[in-house]
mmCIF file of C-alpha atoms in Angstrom:
data_model
loop_
_atom_site.group_PDB
_atom_site.id
_atom_site.type_symbol
_atom_site.label_atom_id
_atom_site.label_comp_id
_atom_site.label_asym_id
_atom_site.label_seq_id
_atom_site.Cartn_x
_atom_site.Cartn_y
_atom_site.Cartn_z
ATOM 1 C CA MET M 24 -52.284 -17.279 19.889
ATOM 2 C CA ALA M 25 -53.609 -18.042 16.404
ATOM 3 C CA ALA M 26 -51.060 -18.864 13.700
ATOM 4 C CA GLY M 27 -52.110 -15.915 11.561
ATOM 5 C CA PRO M 28 -52.552 -15.827 7.781
ATOM 6 C CA PRO M 29 -50.150 -18.047 5.801
ATOM 7 C CA PRO M 30 -47.176 -16.199 4.275
ATOM 8 C CA THR M 31 -47.610 -14.752 0.816
ATOM 9 C CA ALA M 32 -45.600 -16.219 -2.011
ATOM 10 C CA ALA M 33 -43.207 -13.273 -1.873
ATOM 11 C CA GLU M 34 -42.747 -13.684 1.868
ATOM 12 C CA ALA M 35 -42.232 -17.429 1.508
ATOM 13 C CA TYR M 36 -39.572 -16.840 -1.112
ATOM 14 C CA ARG M 37 -37.639 -14.403 1.099
ATOM 15 C CA PRO M 38 -35.424 -12.543 -1.366
ATOM 16 C CA ASN M 39 -32.104 -11.389 0.056
ATOM 17 C CA ARG M 40 -28.999 -9.737 -1.298
ATOM 18 C CA PHE M 41 -28.014 -12.861 -3.245
ATOM 19 C CA VAL M 42 -31.277 -13.522 -5.093
ATOM 20 C CA SER M 43 -34.038 -11.149 -6.093
ATOM 21 C CA LEU M 44 -37.762 -11.679 -6.130
ATOM 22 C CA PRO M 45 -39.190 -13.001 -9.386
ATOM 23 C CA ALA M 46 -41.429 -10.485 -11.126
ATOM 24 C CA GLU M 47 -44.406 -12.856 -10.952
ATOM 25 C CA LEU M 48 -44.378 -12.811 -7.144
ATOM 26 C CA ASP M 49 -43.767 -9.077 -6.829
ATOM 27 C CA PRO M 50 -46.994 -7.136 -6.118
ATOM 28 C CA ASP M 51 -45.511 -4.133 -7.932
ATOM 29 C CA THR M 52 -45.910 -5.953 -11.247
ATOM 30 C CA TYR M 53 -49.668 -5.948 -10.841
ATOM 31 C CA ASP M 54 -49.843 -2.329 -9.752
ATOM 32 C CA VAL M 55 -51.429 -0.295 -12.549
ATOM 33 C CA SER M 56 -52.047 2.956 -10.681
ATOM 34 C CA PRO M 57 -51.682 6.239 -12.583
ATOM 35 C CA GLU M 58 -48.718 7.274 -10.432
ATOM 36 C CA LYS M 59 -46.779 4.225 -11.467
ATOM 37 C CA ARG M 60 -47.674 4.787 -15.098
ATOM 38 C CA ARG M 61 -46.545 8.403 -14.940
ATOM 39 C CA ALA M 62 -43.282 7.333 -13.324
ATOM 40 C CA GLU M 63 -42.754 4.750 -16.058
ATOM 41 C CA ALA M 64 -43.552 7.374 -18.698
ATOM 42 C CA GLU M 65 -40.992 9.783 -17.234
ATOM 43 C CA ARG M 66 -38.350 7.078 -17.141
ATOM 44 C CA LEU M 67 -39.147 6.196 -20.723
ATOM 45 C CA ALA M 68 -38.799 9.850 -21.712
ATOM 46 C CA ILE M 69 -35.349 10.074 -20.128
ATOM 47 C CA ARG M 70 -34.326 6.811 -21.783
ATOM 48 C CA ALA M 71 -35.592 7.939 -25.168
ATOM 49 C CA ARG M 72 -33.755 11.245 -24.900
ATOM 50 C CA LEU M 73 -30.490 9.495 -24.091
ATOM 51 C CA LYS M 74 -31.000 6.989 -26.885
ATOM 52 C CA ARG M 75 -31.624 9.789 -29.342
ATOM 53 C CA GLN M 76 -28.415 11.547 -28.295
ATOM 54 C CA TYR M 77 -26.481 8.352 -28.711
ATOM 55 C CA GLN M 78 -27.998 7.451 -32.065
ATOM 56 C CA LEU M 79 -27.339 10.936 -33.430
ATOM 57 C CA GLN M 80 -23.675 10.577 -32.581
ATOM 58 C CA LEU M 81 -23.515 7.008 -33.846
ATOM 59 C CA ASN M 82 -25.109 7.699 -37.231
ATOM 60 C CA ASN M 83 -23.341 10.988 -37.786
ATOM 61 C CA PRO M 84 -21.737 11.082 -41.274
ATOM 62 C CA ASN M 85 -18.638 12.582 -39.623
ATOM 63 C CA PRO M 86 -18.687 10.570 -36.434
ATOM 64 C CA PRO M 87 -16.423 11.626 -33.591
ATOM 65 C CA ALA M 88 -13.384 9.492 -33.001
ATOM 66 C CA ILE M 89 -14.841 8.073 -29.807
ATOM 67 C CA ILE M 90 -18.367 8.337 -28.424
ATOM 68 C CA GLU M 91 -17.706 8.892 -24.775
ATOM 69 C CA ASP M 92 -20.266 7.554 -22.337
ATOM 70 C CA PRO M 93 -20.665 10.083 -19.504
ATOM 71 C CA ALA M 94 -22.166 7.426 -17.247
ATOM 72 C CA LEU M 95 -19.030 5.328 -17.615
ATOM 73 C CA VAL M 96 -16.753 8.309 -16.988
ATOM 74 C CA ARG M 97 -18.736 9.227 -13.888
ATOM 75 C CA TRP M 98 -18.656 5.639 -12.634
ATOM 76 C CA ALA M 99 -14.900 5.406 -13.023
ATOM 77 C CA TYR M 100 -14.389 8.821 -11.451
ATOM 78 C CA ALA M 101 -16.648 8.014 -8.501
ATOM 79 C CA ARG M 102 -14.851 4.771 -7.745
ATOM 80 C CA THR M 103 -11.311 6.110 -8.066
ATOM 81 C CA GLN M 104 -11.065 9.839 -7.514
ATOM 82 C CA ASN M 105 -14.176 10.660 -5.545
ATOM 83 C CA VAL M 106 -13.506 8.285 -2.667
ATOM 84 C CA TYR M 107 -10.748 10.208 -0.916
ATOM 85 C CA PRO M 108 -12.509 13.610 -0.948
ATOM 86 C CA THR M 109 -15.756 12.140 0.364
ATOM 87 C CA PHE M 110 -14.194 9.826 2.942
ATOM 88 C CA ARG M 111 -14.647 10.826 6.555
ATOM 89 C CA PRO M 112 -13.166 9.057 9.595
ATOM 90 C CA THR M 113 -16.111 7.882 11.692
ATOM 91 C CA PRO M 114 -16.160 5.230 14.407
ATOM 92 C CA LYS M 115 -17.394 2.674 11.873
ATOM 93 C CA THR M 116 -14.819 3.430 9.204
ATOM 94 C CA SER M 117 -12.020 3.594 11.774
ATOM 95 C CA PHE M 118 -13.018 0.247 13.223
ATOM 96 C CA LEU M 119 -13.248 -1.401 9.819
ATOM 97 C CA GLY M 120 -9.982 0.130 8.735
ATOM 98 C CA ALA M 121 -8.198 -1.215 11.807
ATOM 99 C CA LEU M 122 -9.831 -4.612 11.378
ATOM 100 C CA PHE M 123 -8.776 -5.098 7.785
ATOM 101 C CA ALA M 124 -5.410 -3.333 7.873
ATOM 102 C CA ILE M 125 -3.944 -4.206 11.267
ATOM 103 C CA GLY M 126 -5.990 -7.306 12.040
ATOM 104 C CA PRO M 127 -4.377 -9.711 9.564
ATOM 105 C CA ILE M 128 -0.859 -8.578 10.516
ATOM 106 C CA VAL M 129 -1.488 -9.139 14.220
ATOM 107 C CA PHE M 130 -3.218 -12.440 13.493
ATOM 108 C CA TRP M 131 -0.361 -13.851 11.457
ATOM 109 C CA ILE M 132 2.215 -12.643 14.005
ATOM 110 C CA ALA M 133 0.350 -14.590 16.678
ATOM 111 C CA VAL M 134 0.039 -17.695 14.478
ATOM 112 C CA PHE M 135 3.726 -17.794 13.512
ATOM 113 C CA LYS M 136 4.860 -17.109 17.053
ATOM 114 C CA ALA M 137 2.666 -19.851 18.485
ATOM 115 C CA ASP M 138 3.842 -22.286 15.829
ATOM 116 C CA ARG M 139 7.511 -21.575 16.429
ATOM 117 C CA VAL M 140 7.160 -21.772 20.199
ATOM 118 C CA SER M 141 5.333 -25.101 20.003
ATOM 119 C CA GLN M 142 7.957 -26.419 17.592
ATOM 120 C CA LEU M 143 10.997 -25.400 19.579
ATOM 121 C CA THR M 144 9.711 -26.733 22.893
ATOM 122 C CA THR M 145 9.366 -30.264 21.463
ATOM 123 C CA LEU M 146 12.855 -30.559 19.962
ATOM 124 C CA ASN M 147 15.722 -32.590 21.332
ATOM 125 C CA ASP M 148 19.190 -31.045 21.645
ATOM 126 C CA SER M 149 20.531 -32.112 18.242
ATOM 127 C CA GLN M 150 17.482 -30.774 16.459
ATOM 128 C CA ARG M 151 17.681 -27.545 18.334
ATOM 129 C CA GLU M 152 21.286 -27.235 17.167
ATOM 130 C CA ILE M 153 20.197 -27.683 13.570
ATOM 131 C CA VAL M 154 17.570 -24.972 13.864
ATOM 132 C CA LYS M 155 19.912 -22.565 15.619
ATOM 133 C CA CYS M 156 22.897 -23.074 13.324
ATOM 134 C CA ARG M 157 20.785 -22.677 10.262
ATOM 135 C CA SER M 158 18.758 -19.895 11.913
ATOM 136 C CA ALA M 159 15.778 -21.631 10.380
ATOM 137 C CA TRP M 160 12.298 -20.688 11.389
ATOM 138 C CA ARG M 161 11.296 -24.231 12.218
ATOM 139 C CA LEU M 162 12.440 -27.801 11.687
ATOM 140 C CA ASN M 163 11.455 -28.917 8.205
ATOM 141 C CA TRP M 164 10.379 -32.327 7.049
ATOM 142 C CA TRP M 165 13.781 -33.140 5.554
ATOM 143 C CA ASP M 166 15.671 -32.567 8.795
ATOM 144 C CA PRO M 167 16.581 -35.839 10.547
ATOM 145 C CA VAL M 168 14.379 -36.888 13.400
ATOM 146 C CA ALA M 169 17.031 -38.819 15.257
ATOM 147 C CA PRO M 170 20.623 -37.574 15.626
ATOM 148 C CA LYS M 171 22.806 -38.757 12.729
ATOM 149 C CA SER M 172 25.372 -41.286 13.828
ATOM 150 C CA ASP M 173 28.730 -41.459 12.058
ATOM 151 C CA MET V 5 0.737 34.039 -38.504
ATOM 152 C CA ALA V 6 -2.198 34.524 -36.226
ATOM 153 C CA ALA V 7 -3.165 30.848 -36.412
ATOM 154 C CA ALA V 8 0.326 29.790 -35.397
ATOM 155 C CA GLY V 9 0.261 32.384 -32.612
ATOM 156 C CA VAL V 10 -3.120 31.104 -31.385
ATOM 157 C CA ARG V 11 -1.897 27.507 -31.557
ATOM 158 C CA GLY V 12 1.214 28.482 -29.602
ATOM 159 C CA VAL V 13 -0.879 30.230 -26.948
ATOM 160 C CA LEU V 14 -3.220 27.257 -26.670
ATOM 161 C CA TRP V 15 -0.285 24.893 -26.255
ATOM 162 C CA GLN V 16 1.128 27.004 -23.471
ATOM 163 C CA ARG V 17 -2.242 27.254 -21.753
ATOM 164 C CA ALA V 18 -2.745 23.509 -21.978
ATOM 165 C CA ALA V 19 0.696 22.950 -20.518
ATOM 166 C CA ALA V 20 -0.042 25.426 -17.719
ATOM 167 C CA ARG V 21 -3.320 23.668 -16.950
ATOM 168 C CA LEU V 22 -1.568 20.298 -16.842
ATOM 169 C CA TRP V 23 1.038 21.729 -14.495
ATOM 170 C CA ALA V 24 -1.693 23.087 -12.214
ATOM 171 C CA VAL V 25 -3.512 19.762 -12.205
ATOM 172 C CA ARG V 26 -0.308 17.903 -11.416
ATOM 173 C CA ALA V 27 0.482 20.272 -8.561
ATOM 174 C CA ALA V 28 -3.074 20.205 -7.269
ATOM 175 C CA ALA V 29 -3.740 16.502 -6.918
ATOM 176 C CA PRO V 30 -1.490 13.421 -7.130
ATOM 177 C CA VAL V 31 -3.853 11.509 -9.413
ATOM 178 C CA PRO V 32 -3.345 9.963 -12.843
ATOM 179 C CA LEU V 33 -3.529 12.807 -15.294
ATOM 180 C CA GLY V 34 -5.308 10.959 -18.058
ATOM 181 C CA ALA V 35 -8.424 10.418 -16.008
ATOM 182 C CA ARG V 36 -9.902 13.880 -16.363
ATOM 183 C CA ALA V 37 -7.696 15.597 -18.872
ATOM 184 C CA ALA V 38 -8.887 13.240 -21.598
ATOM 185 C CA SER V 39 -12.614 13.879 -21.099
ATOM 186 C CA GLU V 40 -14.233 17.189 -21.823
ATOM 187 C CA MET V 41 -16.689 16.910 -18.954
ATOM 188 C CA SER V 42 -16.783 19.804 -16.550
ATOM 189 C CA LYS V 43 -16.523 19.449 -12.814
ATOM 190 C CA ASP V 44 -20.249 19.843 -12.220
ATOM 191 C CA LEU V 45 -20.963 16.806 -14.393
ATOM 192 C CA MET V 46 -18.699 14.611 -12.268
ATOM 193 C CA PRO V 47 -19.668 12.898 -9.020
ATOM 194 C CA GLY V 48 -19.300 15.098 -5.979
ATOM 195 C CA PRO V 49 -19.939 15.132 -2.254
ATOM 196 C CA TYR V 50 -23.120 13.929 -0.558
ATOM 197 C CA PRO V 51 -26.087 16.198 -1.435
ATOM 198 C CA ARG V 52 -27.453 17.969 1.621
ATOM 199 C CA THR V 53 -30.145 20.315 0.335
ATOM 200 C CA PRO V 54 -33.117 19.355 -1.890
ATOM 201 C CA GLU V 55 -31.660 21.554 -4.631
ATOM 202 C CA GLU V 56 -28.430 19.590 -4.532
ATOM 203 C CA ARG V 57 -30.403 16.368 -4.733
ATOM 204 C CA ALA V 58 -32.336 17.599 -7.746
ATOM 205 C CA ALA V 59 -29.130 18.713 -9.429
ATOM 206 C CA ALA V 60 -27.471 15.363 -8.694
ATOM 207 C CA ALA V 61 -30.496 13.457 -10.070
ATOM 208 C CA LYS V 62 -30.342 15.536 -13.246
ATOM 209 C CA LYS V 63 -26.610 14.971 -13.510
ATOM 210 C CA TYR V 64 -27.028 11.200 -13.313
ATOM 211 C CA ASN V 65 -29.965 11.169 -15.787
ATOM 212 C CA MET V 66 -32.427 9.979 -13.167
ATOM 213 C CA ARG V 67 -35.800 11.101 -11.905
ATOM 214 C CA VAL V 68 -35.635 13.071 -8.667
ATOM 215 C CA GLU V 69 -37.955 10.512 -7.029
ATOM 216 C CA ASP V 70 -35.756 7.628 -8.170
ATOM 217 C CA TYR V 71 -32.496 9.216 -7.039
ATOM 218 C CA GLU V 72 -31.295 7.900 -3.686
ATOM 219 C CA PRO V 73 -27.659 8.434 -2.662
ATOM 220 C CA TYR V 74 -25.789 6.025 -0.434
ATOM 221 C CA PRO V 75 -26.107 6.909 3.269
ATOM 222 C CA ASP V 76 -23.592 9.505 4.368
ATOM 223 C CA ASP V 77 -21.411 7.229 6.519
ATOM 224 C CA GLY V 78 -18.112 8.608 5.324
ATOM 225 C CA PHE V 79 -17.357 5.496 3.277
ATOM 226 C CA GLY V 80 -16.466 7.479 0.169
ATOM 227 C CA TYR V 81 -19.605 7.058 -1.962
ATOM 228 C CA GLY V 82 -20.314 10.780 -2.245
ATOM 229 C CA ASP V 83 -23.483 11.533 -4.184
ATOM 230 C CA TYR V 84 -23.358 8.399 -6.332
ATOM 231 C CA PRO V 85 -26.877 6.908 -6.661
ATOM 232 C CA LYS V 86 -27.791 3.728 -4.846
ATOM 233 C CA LEU V 87 -29.268 1.512 -7.542
ATOM 234 C CA PRO V 88 -30.987 -1.833 -6.853
ATOM 235 C CA ASN V 89 -28.496 -4.655 -6.368
ATOM 236 C CA LYS V 90 -29.525 -6.604 -9.414
ATOM 237 C CA SER V 91 -27.046 -8.262 -11.721
ATOM 238 C CA LEU V 92 -27.058 -7.902 -15.490
ATOM 239 C CA HIS V 93 -28.449 -11.409 -15.842
ATOM 240 C CA GLU V 94 -31.837 -10.018 -14.851
ATOM 241 C CA ARG V 95 -31.973 -7.456 -17.635
ATOM 242 C CA ASP V 96 -34.058 -8.184 -20.696
ATOM 243 C CA PRO V 97 -31.937 -10.150 -23.168
ATOM 244 C CA TRP V 98 -34.224 -9.238 -26.075
ATOM 245 C CA TYR V 99 -34.227 -5.457 -25.709
ATOM 246 C CA GLN V 100 -31.990 -3.502 -28.107
ATOM 247 C CA TRP V 101 -29.384 -2.253 -25.684
ATOM 248 C CA ASP V 102 -26.812 0.270 -26.919
ATOM 249 C CA GLN V 103 -24.143 -2.033 -25.495
ATOM 250 C CA PRO V 104 -25.617 -5.524 -25.814
ATOM 251 C CA ASP V 105 -22.885 -7.443 -24.025
ATOM 252 C CA MET V 106 -23.082 -5.187 -20.986
ATOM 253 C CA ARG V 107 -26.882 -4.813 -21.319
ATOM 254 C CA HIS V 108 -26.366 -1.129 -20.746
ATOM 255 C CA ASN V 109 -27.688 1.974 -22.480
ATOM 256 C CA TRP V 110 -25.624 5.064 -23.221
ATOM 257 C CA GLY V 111 -25.859 7.524 -20.335
ATOM 258 C CA GLU V 112 -27.710 5.172 -18.010
ATOM 259 C CA PRO V 113 -26.320 5.357 -14.443
ATOM 260 C CA MET V 114 -24.147 2.342 -13.707
ATOM 261 C CA HIS V 115 -24.310 0.438 -10.458
ATOM 262 C CA TRP V 116 -21.402 1.041 -8.078
ATOM 263 C CA ASP V 117 -20.585 -2.684 -8.336
ATOM 264 C CA PHE V 118 -21.203 -2.814 -12.080
ATOM 265 C CA ASP V 119 -18.069 -4.835 -12.712
ATOM 266 C CA MET V 120 -19.235 -7.428 -10.176
ATOM 267 C CA TYR V 121 -22.693 -7.784 -11.695
ATOM 268 C CA ILE V 122 -21.625 -8.459 -15.293
ATOM 269 C CA ARG V 123 -22.800 -11.657 -16.898
ATOM 270 C CA ASN V 124 -19.550 -13.497 -16.285
ATOM 271 C CA ARG V 125 -19.734 -12.917 -12.559
ATOM 272 C CA VAL V 126 -22.298 -12.574 -9.799
ATOM 273 C CA ASP V 127 -25.820 -13.597 -10.770
ATOM 274 C CA THR V 128 -28.721 -12.412 -8.630
ATOM 275 C CA SER V 129 -31.534 -13.729 -10.814
ATOM 276 C CA PRO V 130 -34.352 -15.528 -8.955
ATOM 277 C CA THR V 131 -33.786 -19.210 -8.279
ATOM 278 C CA PRO V 132 -36.427 -21.947 -8.708
ATOM 279 C CA VAL V 133 -35.966 -22.953 -5.074
ATOM 280 C CA PRO V 134 -35.861 -20.218 -2.407
ATOM 281 C CA TRP V 135 -32.348 -19.411 -1.298
ATOM 282 C CA HIS V 136 -32.936 -20.171 2.354
ATOM 283 C CA THR V 137 -34.191 -23.648 1.437
ATOM 284 C CA MET V 138 -31.096 -24.297 -0.644
ATOM 285 C CA ARG V 139 -28.874 -23.077 2.160
ATOM 286 C CA LYS V 140 -30.633 -25.284 4.689
ATOM 287 C CA HIS V 141 -30.355 -28.411 2.524
ATOM 288 C CA PHE V 142 -26.708 -27.750 1.801
ATOM 289 C CA LEU V 143 -25.800 -27.141 5.448
ATOM 290 C CA VAL V 144 -27.681 -30.233 6.587
ATOM 291 C CA PHE V 145 -25.804 -32.366 4.062
ATOM 292 C CA LEU V 146 -22.437 -30.787 4.806
ATOM 293 C CA GLY V 147 -22.977 -31.011 8.566
ATOM 294 C CA THR V 148 -23.978 -34.651 8.406
ATOM 295 C CA MET V 149 -20.991 -35.585 6.279
ATOM 296 C CA LEU V 150 -18.551 -33.690 8.508
ATOM 297 C CA ILE V 151 -19.971 -35.224 11.675
ATOM 298 C CA MET V 152 -19.820 -38.730 10.233
ATOM 299 C CA PHE V 153 -16.240 -38.274 9.026
ATOM 300 C CA GLY V 154 -15.255 -36.874 12.397
ATOM 301 C CA LEU V 155 -16.823 -39.788 14.220
ATOM 302 C CA GLY V 156 -15.047 -42.166 11.861
ATOM 303 C CA GLU V 157 -11.729 -40.564 12.715
ATOM 304 C CA MET V 158 -12.349 -40.727 16.447
ATOM 305 C CA TYR V 159 -13.768 -44.287 16.504
ATOM 306 C CA PRO V 160 -12.320 -46.155 13.524
ATOM 307 C CA SER V 161 -13.857 -49.515 12.803
ATOM 308 C CA TYR V 162 -12.484 -52.090 10.394
ATOM 309 C CA ARG V 163 -12.185 -55.867 10.097
ATOM 310 C CA PRO V 164 -9.596 -57.520 12.360
ATOM 311 C CA VAL V 165 -6.107 -57.664 10.828
ATOM 312 C CA GLY V 166 -2.906 -59.420 11.772
ATOM 313 C CA PRO V 167 0.731 -58.748 10.841
ATOM 314 C CA LYS V 168 1.636 -59.333 7.188
ATOM 315 C CA GLN V 169 3.088 -62.778 6.403
ATOM 316 C CA TYR V 170 5.872 -63.062 3.794
ATOM 317 C CA PRO V 171 6.714 -66.251 1.819
ATOM 318 C CA PHE V 172 10.118 -67.938 1.251
ATOM 319 C CA ASN V 173 11.050 -68.010 4.906
ATOM 320 C CA ASP V 174 10.229 -64.384 5.444
ATOM 321 C CA LEU V 175 11.982 -63.386 2.191
ATOM 322 C CA TYR V 176 15.324 -64.672 3.472
ATOM 323 C CA LEU V 177 17.232 -64.330 0.179
ATOM 324 C CA GLU V 178 15.616 -61.030 -0.821
ATOM 325 C CA ARG V 179 16.663 -59.525 2.466
ATOM 326 C CA GLY V 180 20.295 -60.312 1.763
ATOM 327 C CA GLY V 181 20.549 -63.691 3.429
ATOM 328 C CA ASP V 182 23.517 -65.892 2.586
ATOM 329 C CA PRO V 183 22.451 -68.358 -0.205
ATOM 330 C CA ASN V 184 24.942 -71.018 0.980
ATOM 331 C CA LYS V 185 23.523 -71.132 4.474
ATOM 332 C CA GLU V 186 20.334 -72.917 5.447
ATOM 333 C CA PRO V 187 17.568 -70.307 6.028
ATOM 334 C CA PRO V 188 15.794 -70.397 9.356
ATOM 335 C CA VAL V 189 12.417 -72.118 8.947
ATOM 336 C CA VAL V 190 9.449 -69.826 9.481
ATOM 337 C CA THR V 191 5.902 -71.167 10.008
ATOM 338 C CA HIS V 192 2.980 -68.790 10.226
ATOM 339 C CA TYR V 193 0.334 -71.374 11.044
ATOM 340 C CA GLU V 194 -0.578 -73.935 13.601
ATOM 341 C CA ILE V 195 -2.485 -77.041 12.788
#
């Protein structure tokens, strides 16, 4: 099987969700088709309209007390108040919810139990007395290793 | 007078609306009561019909072709647009933004993770070296160092040592020996 054509610069770079492709390697930069130009023109029109609205409010002789940004209000609303109404229990969300809510609790229960069991099985009688009388979780570093003699 | 009567009526109606909002949803009141935006300008549920998509694109100040909501997996995104995951570092620093520190224009739809992509935090700008190359070099270095340290712990190797030798007859006086008595002679060597 032949090796095939060598990878393009964009393919060699392999952008992922941590880094994006530089514009120089992106074939879209060199695309000058009329569709792309019309899309850019429409985006520019929307941007110009929004900028005009903003500038009119900003340079108003009687400016409002606060120029509210609807995009910011929508962003805050979507992240806080729109999550519960649009949430739906699906297998994926249920699994993730169990994993992140119940998982750590069960994990730490197992860890602490294993630690205590391994501790208590290696104690001599005097140390076990210390732990029991003090109802301590485990023997600490300041507890005497050998039984204290009078 | 009529003005006072109108003001009184408005106050009562505002209070009634606040009461209704409080009874309706246990959410912080200030969030919506402070803004004058109506419900159809706020984010809503996932758009199902093309008309809903067009309306949502218009609401978010986007082109209909550009508007793409998050997939409807029940995660709580609703109809919020899925914008490219690019941080604010990548935006033109020389353009006259309305908000220069956030590199954001008034009314422009904000990324869901906007607060993660600000210029103090996550940076997704292209790197001089591809990311997978950097990751490989780092893991090779880290792996080699860990393996070598592990081997050093399992098979330590150092120059031969003997027990420490103390002067003055093994520090007889410093260890509380009787100064009137003759200390026991200690020799550490053999000739």
